[in-house]
XYZ file of C-alpha atoms in Angstrom:
99
model
C -24.230 -39.162 44.977
C -21.383 -39.018 48.176
C -21.555 -41.466 50.894
C -21.966 -39.587 54.321
C -20.307 -41.643 56.118
C -17.347 -39.184 56.335
C -19.645 -36.460 57.107
C -20.408 -38.648 59.782
C -16.787 -39.783 61.239
C -16.305 -36.147 60.819
C -19.392 -34.721 63.329
C -18.374 -37.402 65.635
C -14.742 -36.445 65.858
C -15.669 -32.429 65.836
C -18.093 -33.542 69.036
C -15.655 -35.532 70.237
C -13.202 -32.610 70.355
C -15.782 -30.015 71.695
C -16.030 -32.592 74.509
C -12.324 -32.431 75.335
C -12.719 -28.634 75.106
C -15.852 -28.020 77.186
C -14.969 -30.935 80.578
C -10.892 -30.236 80.273
C -12.343 -26.390 80.391
C -13.973 -27.578 83.416
C -11.437 -29.645 84.832
C -8.972 -26.756 84.178
C -11.645 -24.116 85.589
C -11.690 -25.791 88.901
C -8.571 -26.223 89.403
C -7.639 -22.549 88.929
C -10.760 -20.895 90.570
C -9.994 -22.777 94.164
C -6.944 -20.691 94.191
C -8.513 -17.698 93.228
C -9.289 -14.735 95.111
C -12.404 -14.259 92.988
C -13.547 -17.675 91.936
C -17.354 -16.543 90.610
C -15.554 -14.629 88.343
C -13.318 -17.781 87.172
C -16.814 -19.837 86.993
C -18.711 -17.515 85.370
C -16.385 -16.211 82.623
C -15.120 -20.340 81.484
C -18.891 -21.502 81.432
C -19.540 -18.404 78.937
C -17.084 -19.061 76.895
C -17.254 -23.179 76.839
C -21.401 -23.087 76.126
C -20.600 -20.625 73.799
C -17.957 -22.811 71.825
C -19.518 -25.506 72.178
C -22.772 -24.194 70.693
C -21.159 -22.737 68.065
C -19.297 -26.286 67.232
C -22.663 -27.590 66.984
C -24.671 -25.272 64.993
C -21.681 -25.562 62.628
C -21.425 -29.264 62.399
C -25.246 -29.808 62.197
C -25.610 -27.912 59.633
C -29.327 -28.283 59.953
C -29.192 -32.293 59.842
C -30.845 -33.662 62.546
C -28.074 -37.107 62.596
C -25.259 -34.748 62.055
C -26.354 -33.610 65.527
C -27.265 -36.646 67.392
C -23.605 -37.599 65.792
C -22.141 -34.700 67.201
C -23.318 -35.318 70.555
C -22.151 -38.697 70.620
C -18.711 -37.712 70.480
C -19.461 -35.074 72.700
C -20.896 -37.499 75.225
C -17.941 -39.869 74.625
C -15.363 -37.262 75.604
C -16.640 -36.615 78.728
C -15.154 -40.178 80.436
C -12.081 -39.790 78.770
C -11.504 -36.357 80.133
C -12.507 -37.913 83.583
C -9.715 -40.582 83.281
C -7.016 -38.188 82.030
C -7.453 -36.068 85.106
C -8.031 -37.997 87.649
C -4.290 -39.996 86.898
C -1.972 -40.126 90.043
C 0.370 -36.963 89.846
C 4.364 -38.387 88.734
C 6.151 -35.106 90.871
C 4.399 -32.784 88.553
C 3.272 -29.788 90.516
C -0.117 -27.893 89.758
C -1.461 -25.085 91.080
C -3.185 -27.252 93.946
C -0.094 -28.671 95.271
């Protein structure tokens, strides 16, 4: 019988990466959509892509095991404040689309 710890850690890690993708993608979309002549297209396209990738990742990680889905969700939720803190750092002279 193998241990479930490596699989659990993998589920948390994949959830964290999915969270980085989802929330980082949302931040990236907002930054680009506000200067776009068609912001609705950016928001809708980004939402569809982010949700599709995230749901596929959750489905793949869970493998019909509720505890894997729970651990993946925990990793996903932990990624939100990480992205929030990262993107809210003061600028250091770097030019972005909104500057």
